[in-house]
Short mmCIF file of C-alpha atoms and ligand atoms in Angstrom, two decimals:
data_model
loop_
_atom_site.label_atom_id
_atom_site.label_comp_id
_atom_site.label_asym_id
_atom_site.label_seq_id
_atom_site.Cartn_x
_atom_site.Cartn_y
_atom_site.Cartn_z
CA UNK A 5 -0.01 0.00 -0.01
CA UNK A 6 1.33 3.42 -0.91
CA UNK A 7 2.27 5.70 1.95
CA UNK A 8 1.22 8.73 -0.06
CA UNK A 9 -2.48 9.51 -0.38
CA UNK A 10 -3.98 9.26 -3.84
CA UNK A 11 -5.03 12.88 -3.86
CA UNK A 12 -1.40 13.92 -3.53
CA UNK A 13 -0.38 11.79 -6.50
CA UNK A 14 -2.48 14.08 -8.65
CA UNK A 15 -0.29 17.13 -8.10
CA UNK A 16 3.30 18.15 -8.84
CA UNK A 17 5.58 20.45 -6.89
CA UNK A 18 5.50 24.07 -8.15
CA UNK A 19 7.63 24.14 -11.33
CA UNK A 20 8.59 27.76 -10.77
CA UNK A 21 9.94 26.95 -7.30
CA UNK A 22 11.67 23.87 -8.80
CA UNK A 23 13.49 25.98 -11.40
CA UNK A 24 14.32 28.75 -8.93
CA UNK A 25 15.83 26.10 -6.64
CA UNK A 26 17.75 24.54 -9.52
CA UNK A 27 19.21 27.97 -10.40
CA UNK A 28 20.22 28.45 -6.71
CA UNK A 29 21.90 25.01 -6.67
CA UNK A 30 23.85 25.78 -9.87
CA UNK A 31 24.89 29.12 -8.38
CA UNK A 32 26.03 27.47 -5.17
CA UNK A 33 28.09 25.05 -7.27
CA UNK A 34 29.94 28.02 -8.74
CA UNK A 35 28.08 28.54 -12.06
CA UNK A 36 27.26 32.02 -13.20
CA UNK A 37 23.50 31.76 -13.27
CA UNK A 38 20.94 34.50 -13.62
CA UNK A 39 17.63 33.43 -12.09
CA UNK A 40 14.55 34.96 -13.71
CA UNK A 41 12.14 32.35 -12.48
CA UNK A 42 11.13 33.62 -9.06
CA UNK A 43 8.04 35.86 -8.87
CA UNK A 44 9.05 38.35 -6.20
CA UNK A 45 10.16 41.96 -6.14
CA UNK A 46 13.83 42.59 -5.46
CA UNK A 47 12.96 45.72 -3.47
CA UNK A 48 13.17 45.62 0.30
CA UNK A 49 10.07 45.94 2.50
CA UNK A 50 9.58 49.68 3.28
CA UNK A 51 11.05 50.85 6.60
CA UNK A 52 7.72 52.03 8.14
CA UNK A 53 6.36 48.48 7.67
CA UNK A 54 9.40 46.89 9.31
CA UNK A 55 9.13 49.36 12.19
CA UNK A 56 5.47 48.42 12.72
CA UNK A 57 6.53 44.77 13.03
CA UNK A 58 9.26 45.67 15.56
CA UNK A 59 6.74 47.70 17.61
CA UNK A 60 4.34 44.73 17.58
CA UNK A 61 7.06 42.48 19.02
CA UNK A 62 7.97 45.06 21.67
CA UNK A 63 4.29 45.49 22.61
CA UNK A 64 3.91 41.78 23.10
CA UNK A 65 1.69 41.17 20.07
CA UNK A 66 3.19 37.73 19.86
CA UNK A 67 0.22 35.58 20.81
CA UNK A 68 -2.51 33.79 18.88
CA UNK A 69 -4.94 36.15 17.15
CA UNK A 70 -8.41 35.54 15.78
CA UNK A 71 -8.05 32.65 13.34
CA UNK A 72 -8.68 34.56 10.10
CA UNK A 73 -7.11 37.89 11.05
CA UNK A 74 -7.09 40.58 13.73
CA UNK A 75 -9.97 43.03 13.75
CA UNK A 76 -7.48 45.80 13.17
CA UNK A 77 -6.22 44.13 9.99
CA UNK A 78 -9.71 43.26 8.80
CA UNK A 79 -10.66 46.91 9.24
CA UNK A 80 -7.61 47.99 7.25
CA UNK A 81 -8.60 45.54 4.49
CA UNK A 82 -12.22 46.83 4.45
CA UNK A 83 -10.89 50.36 4.19
CA UNK A 84 -8.59 49.34 1.33
CA UNK A 85 -11.41 47.64 -0.60
CA UNK A 86 -13.60 50.72 -0.17
CA UNK A 87 -10.88 53.27 -1.02
CA UNK A 88 -9.26 51.51 -3.95
CA UNK A 89 -11.98 49.29 -5.39
CA UNK A 90 -15.27 50.92 -4.35
CA UNK A 91 -16.23 47.58 -2.72
CA UNK A 92 -18.07 47.57 0.63
CA UNK A 93 -17.25 44.70 2.97
CA UNK A 94 -17.81 44.25 6.68
CA UNK A 95 -15.07 42.75 8.80
CA UNK A 96 -17.04 39.43 8.96
CA UNK A 97 -16.67 39.23 5.17
CA UNK A 98 -12.87 39.37 5.35
CA UNK A 99 -10.53 36.37 5.56
CA UNK A 100 -6.80 36.83 6.26
CA UNK A 101 -4.45 33.95 5.57
CA UNK A 102 -0.79 33.01 5.39
CA UNK A 103 -0.33 34.52 1.94
CA UNK A 104 -2.86 34.86 -0.84
CA UNK A 105 -2.09 31.23 -1.63
CA UNK A 106 -3.65 30.05 1.63
CA UNK A 107 -6.76 32.16 1.03
CA UNK A 108 -7.12 30.59 -2.41
CA UNK A 109 -6.47 27.13 -0.99
CA UNK A 110 -9.06 27.63 1.76
CA UNK A 111 -11.70 28.92 -0.66
CA UNK A 112 -11.33 26.01 -3.05
CA UNK A 113 -10.98 23.36 -0.36
CA UNK A 114 -14.06 24.68 1.43
CA UNK A 115 -16.24 24.58 -1.70
CA UNK A 116 -15.07 22.17 -4.40
CA UNK A 117 -16.62 18.71 -4.32
CA UNK A 118 -15.24 15.80 -6.34
CA UNK A 119 -16.12 16.35 -9.99
CA UNK A 120 -16.90 20.06 -9.68
CA UNK A 121 -15.38 22.03 -12.54
CA UNK A 122 -13.22 25.09 -12.11
CA UNK A 123 -12.56 27.21 -15.15
CA UNK A 124 -8.99 28.33 -15.34
CA UNK A 125 -8.06 30.57 -18.31
CA UNK A 126 -4.68 29.46 -19.72
CA UNK A 127 -1.97 30.47 -19.31
CA UNK A 128 -2.58 30.35 -15.59
CA UNK A 129 -0.69 30.66 -12.32
CA UNK A 130 0.39 27.10 -11.66
CA UNK A 131 -1.14 26.80 -8.23
CA UNK A 132 -4.73 27.20 -9.42
CA UNK A 133 -4.53 24.00 -11.40
CA UNK A 134 -2.95 21.86 -8.72
CA UNK A 135 -5.08 23.13 -5.86
CA UNK A 136 -8.21 22.22 -7.84
CA UNK A 137 -6.74 18.73 -8.42
CA UNK A 138 -5.93 18.41 -4.72
CA UNK A 139 -9.62 19.17 -3.99
CA UNK A 140 -10.56 16.35 -6.41
CA UNK A 141 -12.16 18.91 -8.67
CA UNK A 142 -11.70 19.12 -12.43
CA UNK A 143 -9.71 22.10 -13.72
CA UNK A 144 -11.01 23.19 -17.11
CA UNK A 145 -8.49 25.09 -19.20
CA UNK A 146 -9.76 27.74 -21.60
CA UNK A 147 -6.92 28.63 -23.93
CA UNK A 148 -6.32 32.38 -24.26
CA UNK A 149 -3.69 32.75 -27.00
CA UNK A 150 -1.39 35.67 -27.55
CA UNK A 151 -3.56 37.05 -30.39
CA UNK A 152 -6.33 37.55 -27.79
CA UNK A 153 -3.81 39.38 -25.54
CA UNK A 154 -3.79 36.19 -23.41
CA UNK A 155 -7.24 37.18 -22.20
CA UNK A 156 -10.48 35.25 -21.78
CA UNK A 157 -13.09 36.06 -24.42
CA UNK A 158 -16.72 36.08 -23.32
CA UNK A 159 -17.70 33.59 -25.99
CA UNK A 160 -14.99 31.15 -24.90
CA UNK A 161 -16.14 31.45 -21.31
CA UNK A 162 -19.75 30.83 -22.33
CA UNK A 163 -18.71 27.69 -24.18
CA UNK A 164 -16.75 26.37 -21.22
CA UNK A 165 -19.55 26.70 -18.62
CA UNK A 166 -21.48 23.54 -17.79
CA UNK A 167 -23.95 22.66 -15.02
CA UNK A 168 -20.94 21.37 -13.08
CA UNK A 169 -19.02 24.63 -13.20
CA UNK A 170 -18.41 25.84 -9.63
CA UNK A 171 -15.83 28.60 -10.08
CA UNK A 172 -14.13 30.80 -12.62
CA UNK A 173 -10.67 31.97 -11.55
CA UNK A 174 -9.84 35.31 -13.12
CA UNK A 175 -6.41 36.81 -12.56
CA UNK A 176 -5.65 40.37 -13.59
CA UNK A 177 -2.91 41.51 -14.01
CA UNK A 178 -1.86 38.00 -14.82
CA UNK A 179 0.87 35.75 -13.65
CA UNK A 180 2.44 34.57 -16.05
CA UNK A 181 1.60 36.99 -18.89
CA UNK A 182 1.26 40.40 -17.23
CA UNK A 183 -1.88 41.08 -19.25
CA UNK A 184 -4.71 42.92 -17.47
CA UNK A 185 -8.41 43.27 -18.24
CA UNK A 186 -9.93 46.68 -19.00
CA UNK A 187 -13.20 47.66 -17.42
CA UNK A 188 -15.05 46.91 -20.68
CA UNK A 189 -13.49 43.52 -20.96
CA UNK A 190 -14.50 42.68 -17.38
CA UNK A 191 -17.99 43.98 -18.05
CA UNK A 192 -18.35 41.61 -20.99
CA UNK A 193 -17.16 38.66 -18.92
CA UNK A 194 -19.53 39.74 -16.13
CA UNK A 195 -22.46 39.69 -18.57
CA UNK A 196 -21.81 36.00 -19.27
CA UNK A 197 -21.45 35.13 -15.57
CA UNK A 198 -24.69 36.90 -14.63
CA UNK A 199 -26.47 34.37 -16.86
CA UNK A 200 -25.01 31.40 -14.91
CA UNK A 201 -25.93 31.81 -11.25
CA UNK A 202 -24.21 28.57 -10.17
CA UNK A 203 -20.77 29.91 -11.06
CA UNK A 204 -18.67 31.62 -8.37
CA UNK A 205 -15.84 33.93 -9.22
CA UNK A 206 -12.42 34.11 -7.67
CA UNK A 207 -10.99 37.45 -8.70
CA UNK A 208 -7.25 37.25 -8.06
CA UNK A 209 -6.14 40.88 -7.86
CA UNK A 210 -2.73 40.13 -6.33
CA UNK A 211 -0.94 42.34 -8.89
CA UNK A 212 -3.49 45.16 -8.72
CA UNK A 213 -0.96 47.92 -8.03
CA UNK A 214 1.59 46.83 -10.59
CA UNK A 215 0.21 48.41 -13.77
CA UNK A 216 1.95 50.65 -16.25
CA UNK A 217 1.29 53.23 -19.00
CA UNK A 218 -1.77 54.76 -17.27
CA UNK A 219 -3.67 51.47 -17.27
CA UNK A 220 -6.61 51.72 -14.87
CA UNK A 221 -7.11 48.62 -12.73
CA UNK A 222 -10.67 47.52 -11.91
CA UNK A 223 -11.96 44.46 -10.04
CA UNK A 224 -14.76 42.24 -11.27
CA UNK A 225 -17.29 42.79 -8.42
CA UNK A 226 -16.72 46.51 -8.77
CA UNK A 227 -17.53 46.47 -12.50
CA UNK A 228 -20.45 44.03 -12.17
CA UNK A 229 -22.17 44.48 -8.79
CA UNK A 230 -24.61 41.69 -9.64
CA UNK A 231 -21.69 39.28 -9.04
CA UNK A 232 -20.80 40.68 -5.61
CA UNK A 233 -22.73 37.91 -3.76
CA UNK A 234 -20.72 35.16 -5.45
CA UNK A 235 -17.29 36.69 -5.79
CA UNK A 236 -14.24 36.20 -3.62
CA UNK A 237 -11.93 39.18 -4.22
CA UNK A 238 -8.42 37.98 -3.45
CA UNK A 239 -5.47 40.24 -2.75
CA UNK A 240 -2.47 40.58 -0.47
CA UNK A 241 0.64 42.52 0.48
CA UNK A 242 3.24 40.20 -1.04
CA UNK A 243 3.89 41.86 -4.37
CA UNK A 244 3.18 45.62 -4.28
CA UNK A 245 4.41 45.98 -0.68
CA UNK A 246 7.48 43.80 -1.24
CA UNK A 247 6.45 41.48 1.57
CA UNK A 248 6.59 38.01 0.01
CA UNK A 249 8.27 36.47 3.05
CA UNK A 250 5.82 37.98 5.57
CA UNK A 251 3.03 35.74 4.25
CA UNK A 252 -0.14 37.82 4.47
CA UNK A 253 -2.96 37.61 1.95
CA UNK A 254 -6.65 38.35 2.25
CA UNK A 255 -10.00 37.99 0.57
CA UNK A 256 -13.40 39.63 0.74
CA UNK A 257 -16.63 37.73 0.02
CA UNK A 258 -19.95 36.42 1.26
CA UNK A 259 -20.13 35.54 4.99
CA UNK A 260 -21.03 31.87 4.40
CA UNK A 261 -17.86 31.32 2.38
CA UNK A 262 -15.65 33.34 4.75
CA UNK A 263 -16.93 31.34 7.73
CA UNK A 264 -16.21 28.03 6.02
CA UNK A 265 -12.71 29.17 5.15
CA UNK A 266 -12.14 30.17 8.83
CA UNK A 267 -13.29 26.75 9.98
CA UNK A 268 -10.77 25.11 7.68
CA UNK A 269 -7.98 27.44 8.72
CA UNK A 270 -8.77 26.77 12.41
CA UNK A 271 -8.01 23.10 11.78
CA UNK A 272 -4.82 23.69 9.84
CA UNK A 273 -2.58 26.70 10.43
CA UNK A 274 -4.71 28.85 12.81
CA UNK A 275 -3.89 32.56 12.48
CA UNK A 276 -1.20 33.99 10.23
CA UNK A 277 1.79 35.43 12.12
CA UNK A 278 0.63 38.12 14.58
CA UNK A 279 3.70 40.20 13.76
CA UNK A 280 3.16 40.01 10.00
CA UNK A 281 -0.45 41.05 10.54
CA UNK A 282 0.64 44.16 12.45
CA UNK A 283 3.03 44.95 9.58
CA UNK A 284 0.25 44.47 7.05
CA UNK A 285 -1.93 46.98 8.91
CA UNK A 286 0.81 49.56 8.45
CA UNK A 287 1.26 48.52 4.79
CA UNK A 288 -2.44 49.12 4.00
CA UNK A 289 -2.97 52.21 6.18
CA UNK A 290 0.45 53.85 5.82
CA UNK A 291 2.05 55.85 3.02
CA UNK A 292 1.63 54.37 -0.47
CA UNK A 293 4.07 56.63 -2.27
CA UNK A 294 6.74 53.94 -2.77
CA UNK A 295 4.39 51.99 -5.07
CA UNK A 296 4.49 54.47 -8.02
CA UNK A 297 8.22 54.86 -7.43
CA UNK A 298 8.75 51.08 -7.67
CA UNK A 299 6.41 50.92 -10.67
CA UNK A 300 8.52 53.49 -12.55
CA UNK A 301 11.48 51.15 -12.10
CA UNK A 302 9.43 48.04 -13.14
CA UNK A 303 8.20 49.82 -16.27
CA UNK A 304 11.74 50.66 -17.41
CA UNK A 305 12.71 47.04 -16.83
CA UNK A 306 9.70 45.77 -18.74
CA UNK A 307 10.54 48.00 -21.69
CA UNK A 308 14.18 46.95 -21.61
CA UNK A 309 13.30 43.24 -21.57
CA UNK A 310 10.59 43.50 -24.26
CA UNK A 311 12.93 45.44 -26.53
CA UNK A 312 15.87 43.08 -26.13
CA UNK A 313 13.75 39.93 -26.49
CA UNK A 314 12.18 41.18 -29.68
CA UNK A 315 15.72 41.39 -31.10
CA UNK A 316 16.20 37.62 -30.53
CA UNK A 317 15.92 35.41 -33.59
CA UNK A 318 12.86 33.20 -33.17
CA UNK A 319 11.25 35.03 -30.22
CA UNK A 320 8.29 37.38 -30.08
CA UNK A 321 7.46 39.32 -26.94
CA UNK A 322 4.28 41.37 -26.52
CA UNK A 323 4.26 44.34 -24.09
CA UNK A 324 2.10 43.48 -21.06
CA UNK A 325 0.00 45.96 -19.06
CA UNK A 326 1.11 44.90 -15.57
CA UNK A 327 2.69 42.55 -13.05
CA UNK A 328 6.44 41.90 -13.44
CA UNK A 329 6.37 39.12 -16.04
CA UNK A 330 6.69 38.81 -19.79
CA UNK A 331 5.56 35.75 -21.64
CA UNK A 332 7.35 35.64 -24.99
CA UNK A 333 6.68 33.06 -27.68
CA UNK A 334 9.58 30.85 -28.67
CA UNK A 335 7.68 29.32 -31.60
CA UNK A 336 10.45 30.46 -34.02
CA UNK A 337 13.05 28.35 -32.25
CA UNK A 338 11.08 25.06 -32.37
CA UNK A 339 12.64 22.53 -34.75
CA UNK A 340 16.07 24.20 -34.68
CA UNK A 341 19.25 22.57 -33.35
CA UNK A 342 21.63 23.69 -30.63
CA UNK A 343 25.37 23.93 -31.42
CA UNK A 344 25.64 20.50 -29.74
CA UNK A 345 23.11 19.11 -32.25
CA UNK A 346 20.18 18.76 -29.84
CA UNK A 347 16.81 19.49 -31.37
CA UNK A 348 14.55 22.07 -29.72
CA UNK A 349 11.21 20.21 -29.68
CA UNK A 350 9.26 22.37 -27.25
CA UNK A 351 9.50 25.19 -24.74
CA UNK A 352 10.96 22.88 -22.05
CA UNK A 353 13.85 22.06 -24.42
CA UNK A 354 14.31 25.76 -25.15
CA UNK A 355 14.47 26.68 -21.43
CA UNK A 356 16.81 23.75 -20.66
CA UNK A 357 19.06 25.02 -23.47
CA UNK A 358 19.07 28.57 -22.04
CA UNK A 359 20.08 27.22 -18.63
CA UNK A 360 22.76 24.86 -19.98
CA UNK A 361 24.28 27.13 -22.60
CA UNK A 362 24.01 30.51 -20.95
CA UNK A 363 23.01 30.02 -17.33
CA UNK A 364 19.70 31.82 -17.65
CA UNK A 365 16.84 30.29 -15.60
CA UNK A 366 13.31 30.91 -16.95
CA UNK A 367 10.11 28.88 -16.72
CA UNK A 368 8.70 27.00 -19.77
CA UNK A 369 5.14 27.84 -20.82
CA UNK A 370 4.06 24.23 -20.48
CA UNK A 371 3.99 24.82 -16.69
CA UNK A 372 1.37 27.53 -17.19
CA UNK A 373 -0.75 25.63 -19.70
CA UNK A 374 0.21 27.46 -22.89
CA UNK A 375 3.14 26.55 -25.17
CA UNK A 376 5.46 27.34 -26.86
CA UNK A 377 6.24 30.23 -24.53
CA UNK A 378 8.36 30.98 -21.50
CA UNK A 379 8.02 33.28 -18.53
CA UNK A 380 10.57 35.86 -17.45
CA UNK A 381 10.20 37.61 -14.13
CA UNK A 382 11.80 41.03 -14.56
CA UNK A 383 11.78 41.80 -10.83
CA UNK A 384 15.56 42.04 -10.74
CA UNK A 385 18.24 44.67 -11.45
CA UNK A 386 18.65 46.31 -14.87
CA UNK A 387 22.20 45.02 -15.05
CA UNK A 388 21.12 41.41 -14.55
CA UNK A 389 18.23 41.80 -16.94
CA UNK A 390 20.39 43.32 -19.58
CA UNK A 391 23.05 40.61 -19.17
CA UNK A 392 20.37 37.85 -19.20
CA UNK A 393 18.79 39.21 -22.41
CA UNK A 394 22.20 39.52 -24.07
CA UNK A 395 22.78 35.84 -23.24
CA UNK A 396 19.31 34.89 -24.59
CA UNK A 397 20.10 36.80 -27.81
CA UNK A 398 23.36 34.89 -28.12
CA UNK A 399 21.68 31.54 -27.41
CA UNK A 400 18.98 32.21 -30.03
CA UNK A 401 21.54 33.33 -32.64
CA UNK A 402 23.52 30.07 -32.10
CA UNK A 403 20.49 27.86 -33.02
CA UNK A 404 20.52 26.40 -36.51
C1 LIG B 9 -1.45 35.28 -9.38
C2 LIG B 9 -1.02 35.09 -8.00
N1 LIG B 9 -1.97 34.98 -7.02
C3 LIG B 9 -1.66 34.76 -5.75
C4 LIG B 9 -0.33 34.62 -5.36
C5 LIG B 9 -0.06 34.34 -3.92
O1 LIG B 9 0.80 35.18 -3.31
P1 LIG B 9 1.23 34.99 -1.79
O2 LIG B 9 0.79 33.69 -1.33
O3 LIG B 9 2.71 35.17 -1.79
O4 LIG B 9 0.55 36.13 -1.07
C6 LIG B 9 0.68 34.68 -6.32
C7 LIG B 9 2.07 34.45 -5.96
O5 LIG B 9 2.96 34.18 -6.75
C8 LIG B 9 0.32 34.91 -7.67
O6 LIG B 9 1.24 34.98 -8.62
#
């Protein structure tokens, strides 16, 4: 009899973490590797947030808190939703977890029965797919190719909905593509969803603040209030506040769902770190001026990377609206051979070649459900990005 439960055999470890770890191992072994796989800002957590954490420790805020978040943090989250998204939630409609990932995990685990379908537009953040599998649900991929801006079209959503559809997961700006939905695009998707009252919506707004070129972010329940009663609006402090290690994410939604998520959390991790919660209160209530400053840097990096990748033979890289990822196509390299004579059959081969030949670690599109592409995280210094793109240019030019 297998030690490992069957449900676990359905999933794989996160491929992005796998590649990031591989890059770290190669680095530790002395190779000159540039890791562009990890999805986290290279900026440090702002000082006022760190100070709030230190104060929390000194004041003895080091005990258990309410399972799904302190009242203070829930109030800060309610104020944030009101101020930035025009969404009204009461504190009992807020769930705080150990990262956005736990909030997502709780929501799906609390609601998905075996055989329930969850629509996941592809390319998708890898965790959506595997968490649905872990819940014994059926992830349903709707392919959103580059010529649709990697975005879900209303007609494709309509065609994917069945009586078994429980959730749609909509992520904007997107990991891995960086593309973001305009208000009109969300409105059109909302129109479809209004016609299917059994479908819940998980709006993953984790990259809300990371948008460029005057793009205006909007959230689904804000654009289509008729969906408010069946939407979980997911967000967190990891990305915009440079707090990936602090592990605080949150969601706003209907009380019944939030309660069920709290019950689950009470039997797994209990509350997120009390100190991180105090820091998150300061993040949400404190000065926000570092966000546009960081975004100005991200935008320059995005433009640098898009420009340099579009000079690579066989690659094509669209300019995304947000997040800190680009998702170029490597279709023009497929079928070519490396200087060692190895054929590039797919995006995994291409990424393996980049790592072997030039020490550049990126994640193949197959991990995100849409090939032949790869994802670059440009949340690293201009020097590293420029060097990495020079290496990619050289690797592409060497293919025959
Ligand atoms: C689209 C998306 N949603 C949610 C998360 C979860 O973030 P965290 O658990 O670090 O708060 C991530 C992290 O990579 C993400 O890319």
